[in-house]
CSV table of C-alpha atoms in Angstrom, one decimal:
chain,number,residue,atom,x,y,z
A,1466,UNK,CA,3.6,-19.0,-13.6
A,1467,UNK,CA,0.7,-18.8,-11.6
A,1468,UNK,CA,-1.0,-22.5,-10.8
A,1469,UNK,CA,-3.6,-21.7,-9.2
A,1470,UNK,CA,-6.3,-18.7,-9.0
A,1471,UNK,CA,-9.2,-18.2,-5.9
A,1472,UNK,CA,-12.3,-16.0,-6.5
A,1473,UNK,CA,-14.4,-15.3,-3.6
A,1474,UNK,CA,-18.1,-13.7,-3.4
A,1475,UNK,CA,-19.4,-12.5,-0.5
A,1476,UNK,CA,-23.2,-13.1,-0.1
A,1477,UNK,CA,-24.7,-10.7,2.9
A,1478,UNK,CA,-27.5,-11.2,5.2
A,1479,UNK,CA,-29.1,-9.4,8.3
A,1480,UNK,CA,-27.9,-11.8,10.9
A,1481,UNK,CA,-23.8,-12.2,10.7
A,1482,UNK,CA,-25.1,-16.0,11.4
A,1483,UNK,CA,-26.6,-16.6,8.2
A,1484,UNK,CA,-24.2,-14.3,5.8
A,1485,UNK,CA,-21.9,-16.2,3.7
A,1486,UNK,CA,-19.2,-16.1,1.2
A,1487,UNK,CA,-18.5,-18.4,-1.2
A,1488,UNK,CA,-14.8,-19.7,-2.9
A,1489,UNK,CA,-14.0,-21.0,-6.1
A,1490,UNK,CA,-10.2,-22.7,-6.9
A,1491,UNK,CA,-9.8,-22.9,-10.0
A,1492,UNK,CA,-6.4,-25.2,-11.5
A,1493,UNK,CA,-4.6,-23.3,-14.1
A,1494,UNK,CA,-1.8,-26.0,-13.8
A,1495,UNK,CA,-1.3,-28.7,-16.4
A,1496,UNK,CA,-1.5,-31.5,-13.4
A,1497,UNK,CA,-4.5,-32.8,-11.5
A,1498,UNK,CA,-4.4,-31.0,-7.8
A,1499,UNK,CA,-5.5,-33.9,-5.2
A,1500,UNK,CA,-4.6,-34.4,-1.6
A,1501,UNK,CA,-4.1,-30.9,-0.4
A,1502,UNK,CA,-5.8,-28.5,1.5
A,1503,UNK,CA,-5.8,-24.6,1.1
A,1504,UNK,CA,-5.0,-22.0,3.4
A,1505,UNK,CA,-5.9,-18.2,3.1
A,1506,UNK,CA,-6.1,-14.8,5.2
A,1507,UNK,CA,-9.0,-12.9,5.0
A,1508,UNK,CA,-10.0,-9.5,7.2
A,1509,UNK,CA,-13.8,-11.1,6.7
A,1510,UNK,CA,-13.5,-13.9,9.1
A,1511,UNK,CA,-15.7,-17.4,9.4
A,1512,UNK,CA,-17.2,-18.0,13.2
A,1513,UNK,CA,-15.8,-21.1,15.1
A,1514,UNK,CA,-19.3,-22.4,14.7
A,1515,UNK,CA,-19.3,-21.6,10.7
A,1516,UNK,CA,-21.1,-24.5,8.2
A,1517,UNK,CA,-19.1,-25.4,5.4
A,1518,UNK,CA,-20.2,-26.5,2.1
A,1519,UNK,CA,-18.4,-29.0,-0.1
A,1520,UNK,CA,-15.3,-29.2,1.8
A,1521,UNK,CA,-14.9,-31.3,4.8
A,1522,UNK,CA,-13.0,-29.4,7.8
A,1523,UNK,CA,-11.6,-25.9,8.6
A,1524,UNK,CA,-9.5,-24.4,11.4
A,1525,UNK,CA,-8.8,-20.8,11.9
A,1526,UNK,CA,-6.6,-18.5,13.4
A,1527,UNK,CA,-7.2,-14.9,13.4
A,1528,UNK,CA,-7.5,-14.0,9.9
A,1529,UNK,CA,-5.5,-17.4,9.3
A,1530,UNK,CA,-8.2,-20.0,7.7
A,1531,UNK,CA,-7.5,-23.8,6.4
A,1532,UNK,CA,-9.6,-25.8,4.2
A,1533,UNK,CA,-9.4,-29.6,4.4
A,1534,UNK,CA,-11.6,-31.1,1.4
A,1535,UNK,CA,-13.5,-34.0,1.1
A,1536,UNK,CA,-11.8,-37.2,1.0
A,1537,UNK,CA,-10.6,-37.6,-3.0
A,1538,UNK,CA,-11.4,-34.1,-4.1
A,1539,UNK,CA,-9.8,-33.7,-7.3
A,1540,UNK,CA,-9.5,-30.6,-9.1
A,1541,UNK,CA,-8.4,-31.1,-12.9
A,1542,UNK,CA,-7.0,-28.6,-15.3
A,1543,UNK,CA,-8.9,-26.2,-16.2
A,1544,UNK,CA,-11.7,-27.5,-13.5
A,1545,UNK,CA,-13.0,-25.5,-10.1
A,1546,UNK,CA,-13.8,-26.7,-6.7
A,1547,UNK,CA,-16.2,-24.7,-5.2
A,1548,UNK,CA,-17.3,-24.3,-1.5
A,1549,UNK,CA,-18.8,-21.9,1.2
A,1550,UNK,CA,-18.6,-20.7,4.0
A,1551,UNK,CA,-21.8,-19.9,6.4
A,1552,UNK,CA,-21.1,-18.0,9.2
A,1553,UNK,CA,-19.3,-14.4,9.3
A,1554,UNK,CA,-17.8,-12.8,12.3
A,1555,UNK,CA,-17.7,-9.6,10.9
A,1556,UNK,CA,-19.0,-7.6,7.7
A,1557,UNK,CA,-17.1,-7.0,4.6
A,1558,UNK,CA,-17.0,-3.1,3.3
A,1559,UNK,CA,-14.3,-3.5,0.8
A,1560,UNK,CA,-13.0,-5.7,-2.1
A,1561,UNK,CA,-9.6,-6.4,-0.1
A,1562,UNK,CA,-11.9,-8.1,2.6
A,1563,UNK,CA,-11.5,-11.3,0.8
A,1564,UNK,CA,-8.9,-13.3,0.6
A,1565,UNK,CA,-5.3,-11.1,0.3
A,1566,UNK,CA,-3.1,-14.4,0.5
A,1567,UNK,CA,-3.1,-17.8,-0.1
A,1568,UNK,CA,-1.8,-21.3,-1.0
A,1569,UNK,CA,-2.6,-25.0,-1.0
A,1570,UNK,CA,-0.4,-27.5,0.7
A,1571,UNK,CA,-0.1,-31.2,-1.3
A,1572,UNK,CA,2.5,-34.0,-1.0
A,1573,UNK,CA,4.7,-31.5,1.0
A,1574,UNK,CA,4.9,-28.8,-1.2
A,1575,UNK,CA,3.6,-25.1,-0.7
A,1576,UNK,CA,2.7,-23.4,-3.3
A,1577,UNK,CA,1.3,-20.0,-4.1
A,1578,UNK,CA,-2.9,-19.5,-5.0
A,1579,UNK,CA,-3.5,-16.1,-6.8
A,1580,UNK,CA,-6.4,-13.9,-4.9
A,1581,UNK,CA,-8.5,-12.0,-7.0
A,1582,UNK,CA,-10.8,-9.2,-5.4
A,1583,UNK,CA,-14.0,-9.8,-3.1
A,1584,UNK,CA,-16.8,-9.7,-5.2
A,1585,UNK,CA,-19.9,-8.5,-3.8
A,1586,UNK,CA,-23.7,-8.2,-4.9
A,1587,UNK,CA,-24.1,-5.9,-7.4
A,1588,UNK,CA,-27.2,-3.9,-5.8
A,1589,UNK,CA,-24.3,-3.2,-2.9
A,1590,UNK,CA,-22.4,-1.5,-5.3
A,1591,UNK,CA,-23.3,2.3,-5.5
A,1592,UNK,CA,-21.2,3.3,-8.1
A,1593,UNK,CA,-20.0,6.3,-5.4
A,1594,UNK,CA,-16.3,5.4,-5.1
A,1595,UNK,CA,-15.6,4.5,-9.0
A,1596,UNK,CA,-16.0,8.7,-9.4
A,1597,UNK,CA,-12.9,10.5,-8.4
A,1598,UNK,CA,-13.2,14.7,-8.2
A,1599,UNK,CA,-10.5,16.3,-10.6
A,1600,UNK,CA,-9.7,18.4,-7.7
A,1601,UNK,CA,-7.4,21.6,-7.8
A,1602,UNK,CA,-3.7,21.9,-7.1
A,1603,UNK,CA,-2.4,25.3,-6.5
A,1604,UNK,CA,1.2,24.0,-6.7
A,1605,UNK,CA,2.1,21.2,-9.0
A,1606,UNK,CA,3.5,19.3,-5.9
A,1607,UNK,CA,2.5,15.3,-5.2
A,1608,UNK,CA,1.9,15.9,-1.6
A,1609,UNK,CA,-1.0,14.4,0.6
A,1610,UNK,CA,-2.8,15.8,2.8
A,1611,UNK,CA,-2.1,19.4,1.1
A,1612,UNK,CA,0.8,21.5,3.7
A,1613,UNK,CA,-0.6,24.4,5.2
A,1614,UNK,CA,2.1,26.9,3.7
A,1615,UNK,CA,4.0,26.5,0.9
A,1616,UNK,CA,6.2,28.7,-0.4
A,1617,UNK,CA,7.3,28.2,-4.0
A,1618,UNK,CA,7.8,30.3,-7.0
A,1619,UNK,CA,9.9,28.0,-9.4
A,1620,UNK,CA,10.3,24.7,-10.1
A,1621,UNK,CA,12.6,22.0,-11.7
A,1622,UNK,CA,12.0,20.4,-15.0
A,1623,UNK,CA,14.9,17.9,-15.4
A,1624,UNK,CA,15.3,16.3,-11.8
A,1625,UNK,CA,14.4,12.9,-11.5
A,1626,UNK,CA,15.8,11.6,-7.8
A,1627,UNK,CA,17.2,12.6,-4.6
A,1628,UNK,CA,20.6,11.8,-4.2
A,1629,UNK,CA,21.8,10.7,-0.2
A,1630,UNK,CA,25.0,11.2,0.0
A,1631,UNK,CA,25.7,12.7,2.5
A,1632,UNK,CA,24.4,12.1,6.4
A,1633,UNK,CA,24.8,9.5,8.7
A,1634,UNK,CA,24.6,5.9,8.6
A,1635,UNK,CA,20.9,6.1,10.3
A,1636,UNK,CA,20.0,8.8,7.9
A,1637,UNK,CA,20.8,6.5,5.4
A,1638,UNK,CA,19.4,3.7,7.0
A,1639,UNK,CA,15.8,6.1,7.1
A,1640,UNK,CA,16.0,7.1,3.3
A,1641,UNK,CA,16.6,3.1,2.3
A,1642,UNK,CA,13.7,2.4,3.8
A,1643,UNK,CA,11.4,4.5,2.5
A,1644,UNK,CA,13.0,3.2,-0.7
A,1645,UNK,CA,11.5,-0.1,0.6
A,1646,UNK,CA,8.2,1.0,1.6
A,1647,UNK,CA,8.0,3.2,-2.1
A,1648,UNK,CA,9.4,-0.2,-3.8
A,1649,UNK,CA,6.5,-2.4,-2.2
A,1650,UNK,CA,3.2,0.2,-3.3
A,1651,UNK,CA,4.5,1.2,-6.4
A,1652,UNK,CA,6.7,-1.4,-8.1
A,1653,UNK,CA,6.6,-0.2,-11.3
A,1654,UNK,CA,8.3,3.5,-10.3
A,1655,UNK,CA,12.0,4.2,-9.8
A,1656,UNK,CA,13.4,4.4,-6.3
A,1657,UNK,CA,13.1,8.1,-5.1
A,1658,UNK,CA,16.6,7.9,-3.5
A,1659,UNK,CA,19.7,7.1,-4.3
A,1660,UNK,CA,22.9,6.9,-2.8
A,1661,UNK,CA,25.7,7.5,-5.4
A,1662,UNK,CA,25.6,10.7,-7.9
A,1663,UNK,CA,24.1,10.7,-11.5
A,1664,UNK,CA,22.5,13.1,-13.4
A,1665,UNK,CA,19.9,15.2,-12.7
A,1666,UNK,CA,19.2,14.6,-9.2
A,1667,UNK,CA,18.8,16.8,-6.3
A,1668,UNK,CA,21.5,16.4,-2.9
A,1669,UNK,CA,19.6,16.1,0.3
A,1670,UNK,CA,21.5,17.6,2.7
A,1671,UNK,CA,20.3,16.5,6.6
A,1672,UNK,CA,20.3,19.3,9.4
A,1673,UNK,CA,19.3,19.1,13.0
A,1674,UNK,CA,16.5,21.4,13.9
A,1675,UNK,CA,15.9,21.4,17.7
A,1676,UNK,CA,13.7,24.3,17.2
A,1677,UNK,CA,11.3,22.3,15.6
A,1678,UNK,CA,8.5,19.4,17.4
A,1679,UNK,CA,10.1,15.8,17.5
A,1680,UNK,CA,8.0,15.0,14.9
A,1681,UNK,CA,8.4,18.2,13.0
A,1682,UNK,CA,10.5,18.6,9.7
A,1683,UNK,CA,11.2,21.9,7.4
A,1684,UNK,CA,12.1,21.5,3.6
A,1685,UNK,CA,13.7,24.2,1.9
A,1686,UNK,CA,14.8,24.0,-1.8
A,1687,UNK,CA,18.2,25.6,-3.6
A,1688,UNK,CA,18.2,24.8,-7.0
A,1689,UNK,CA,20.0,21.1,-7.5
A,1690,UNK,CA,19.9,20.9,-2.7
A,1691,UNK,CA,17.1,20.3,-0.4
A,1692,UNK,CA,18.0,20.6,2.8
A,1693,UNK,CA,15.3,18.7,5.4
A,1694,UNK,CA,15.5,19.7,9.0
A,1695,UNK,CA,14.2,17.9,12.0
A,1696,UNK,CA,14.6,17.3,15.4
A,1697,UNK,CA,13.8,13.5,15.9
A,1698,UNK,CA,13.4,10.7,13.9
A,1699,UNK,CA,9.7,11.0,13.6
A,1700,UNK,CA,10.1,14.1,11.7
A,1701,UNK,CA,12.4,13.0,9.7
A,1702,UNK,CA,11.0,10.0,7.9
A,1703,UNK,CA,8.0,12.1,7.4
A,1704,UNK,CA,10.2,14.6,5.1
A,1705,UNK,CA,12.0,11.7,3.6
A,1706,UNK,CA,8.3,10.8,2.6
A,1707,UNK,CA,7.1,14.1,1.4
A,1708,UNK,CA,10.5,13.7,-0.7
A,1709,UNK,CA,9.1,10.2,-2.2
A,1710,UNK,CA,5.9,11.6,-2.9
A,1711,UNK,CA,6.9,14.4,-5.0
A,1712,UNK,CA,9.3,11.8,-6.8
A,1713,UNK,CA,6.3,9.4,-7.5
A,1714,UNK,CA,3.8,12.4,-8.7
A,1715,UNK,CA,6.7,13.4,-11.2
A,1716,UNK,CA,7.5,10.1,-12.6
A,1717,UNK,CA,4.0,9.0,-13.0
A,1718,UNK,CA,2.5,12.6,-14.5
A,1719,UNK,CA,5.0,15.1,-14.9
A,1720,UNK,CA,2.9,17.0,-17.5
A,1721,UNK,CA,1.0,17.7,-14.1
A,1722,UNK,CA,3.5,17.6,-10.8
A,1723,UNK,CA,7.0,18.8,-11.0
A,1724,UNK,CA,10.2,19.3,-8.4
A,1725,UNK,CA,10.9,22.9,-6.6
A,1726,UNK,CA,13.4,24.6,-8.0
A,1727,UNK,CA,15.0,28.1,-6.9
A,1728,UNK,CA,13.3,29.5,-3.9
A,1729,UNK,CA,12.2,27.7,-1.1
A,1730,UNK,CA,9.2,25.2,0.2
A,1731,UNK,CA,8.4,25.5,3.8
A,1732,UNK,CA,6.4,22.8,5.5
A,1733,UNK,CA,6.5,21.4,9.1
A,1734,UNK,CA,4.4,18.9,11.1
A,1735,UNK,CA,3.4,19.3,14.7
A,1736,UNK,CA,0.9,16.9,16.0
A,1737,UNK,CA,0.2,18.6,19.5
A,1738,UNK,CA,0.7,22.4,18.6
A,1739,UNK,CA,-0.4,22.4,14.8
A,1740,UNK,CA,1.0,26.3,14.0
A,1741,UNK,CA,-0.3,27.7,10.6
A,1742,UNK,CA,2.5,26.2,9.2
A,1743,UNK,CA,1.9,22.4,10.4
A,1744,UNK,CA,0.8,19.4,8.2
A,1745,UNK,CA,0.6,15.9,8.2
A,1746,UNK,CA,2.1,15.4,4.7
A,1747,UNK,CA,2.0,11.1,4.0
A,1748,UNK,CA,-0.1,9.0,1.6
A,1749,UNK,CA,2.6,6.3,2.6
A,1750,UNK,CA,3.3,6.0,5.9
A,1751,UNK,CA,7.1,5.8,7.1
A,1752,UNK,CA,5.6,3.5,10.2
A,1753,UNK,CA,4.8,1.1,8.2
A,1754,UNK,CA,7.4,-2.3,8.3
C-alpha cells in the first residue's frame, strides 16, 4: 500500500539561478507523518547554493537530495507539505527529470514515497511528442531499428516463446538475463525464454560464427528452430534481444507482429564495417545491468 505520494512542478526561468521546482508530499497513510526527512533522486539537480522554501535544510549528492523540515512539521492524513527549491543546476526536458525515487526516513524506519511525473508549464508543452506516425512495416516483425535485409516468406501463428535448452552454461546465463532486463520494462509480458520444453515454442539452437564481426550475429529460422550465430558475446546478446523483441511485439499485438516460420531471416550487426546486411537491432539494450 502506498503511504506516501510526491508531485513535483518544475517552474523555468532564463537564468538556471532563478528557475525552480516545487514538491508536494502528500500522506495517504492513516498516521500523522512527523519527525522525518525525505530523500529523492532527481536527473534535474538543486545548486549547492539553492534557497529552499518551507523546509529547513538539504544536502545533496549527485542526483542524491535530502530534505530536513522545519522543526515540528507535521503532515496529517490526507494533508500536503509543500516546499521549493530555487536554484537548478541544469534544465529539465523530460517528465522523468523529476523525481524517479524516493522515501522519507522517521523514527528509524525507511519507507517508500511514490514519484509521480515532472510536471511542467503548460505553454512548454507543444503537443509534438503526444502524436506518434502509424508508420509502415514491411514484415510483421517487432524489431527496432528496422535490419537492413530480411529475408522472410512465412511466418508462425502458434509460437509463443523461445525455448533454451540447449547451449552452454554462459549461453544460458545470456538468455536469463535478457529474461531480467525484458522482466524489468515490461512486467506485465511473459518471459521470452524459457528453459524447459512446452508447447508451442521455438528451440534456439547456439552456433559459433567466426566469420561474422565480434559483435555480429545471423538468425535463421526452420519452422519450430532458430539457430543464432555469433562470434563474441557482444553479438550474441544482441540476437538474444532481437529474439525478445519479436516475443514482446507478438504478445502485446499479434493481430499485427508474428514469429518467422519456414524459410529463413537474415540479419547481422557490424559496428565498424556496416555491410548491406548490418543492423543495430535493440529497443532494449543487453548492456544494460
Amino acid at each position: 500500500m502506498t503511504k506516501f505520494v510526491l508531485d513535483c512542478f518544475y517552474r523555468p526561468a532564463e537564468d538556471l539561478a532563478a528557475s525552480r521546482q516545487e514538491f508536494a508530499l502528500t500522506n495517504t497513510s492513516s498516521r500523522p507523518l512527523k519527525d522525518f526527512t525525505l530523500a529523492y533522486t532527481a536527473v534535474n539537480r538543486a545548486t549547492a547554493n539553492a534557497k529552499l522554501e518551507n523546509a529547513a535544510s538539504f544536502s545533496r549528492i549527485a542526483n542524491f537530495h535530502e530534505i530536513t523540515p522545519n522543526t515540528g512539521e507535521t503532515i496529517e492524513p490526507g494533508e500536503t507539505w509543500t516546499f521549493a527549491i530555487t536554484g537548478l543546476a541544469n534544465v529539465a526536458r523530460h517528465r522523468l527529470d523529476g523525481p524517479k525515487s524516493a522515501y522519507v526516513s522517521t523514527g528509524g524506519s525507511v519507507i517508500e514515497v511514490l514519484c509521480n511525473d515532472l510536471e511542467a508549464p503548460e505553454e512548454l508543452d507543444s503537443g509534438k511528442r503526444r502524436s506518434m506516425p502509424a508508420g509502415h512495416l514491411p514484415e510483421p516483425l517487432h524489431i527496432v531499428p528496422w535490419p537492413q535485409k530480411v529475408e522472410v516468406t512465412a511466418f508462425a501463428d502458434d509460437k509463443t516463446s523461445f525455448l533454451v535448452a540447449q547451449g552452454s552454461a554462459e549461453e544460458k546465463a545470456a538468455a536469463a538475463k535478457i529474461n531480467a532486463l525484458a522482466a524489468r520494462l515490461f512486467p506485465g509480458a511473459p518471459h521470452p525464454f524459457r528453459f524447459t520444453q512446452s508447447h508451442h515454442q521455438i528451440a534456439i539452437e547456439f552456433q559459433q560464427d567466426d566469420s561474422l564481426a565480434v559483435d555480429g550475429y545471423r538468425l535463421e529460422f526452420d519452422q519450430a528452430k532458430a539457430a543464432l550465430r555469433y562470434s563474441g558475446s557482444v553479438g550474441r546478446d544482441y540476437g538474444l534481444t532481437v529474439l525478445a523483441q519479436m516475443a514482446y511485439g507478438t504478445y502485446e499485438a499479434p493481430g499485427t507482429f508474428k514469429y518467422p516460420g519456414v524459410e529463413r531471416i537474415w540479419m547481422c550487426h557490424d559496428i565498424s564495417v556496416a555491410p548491406k546486411t548490418s543492423c543495430a537491432c535493440s529497443t532494449f539494450s543487453p548492456g544494460v545491468g
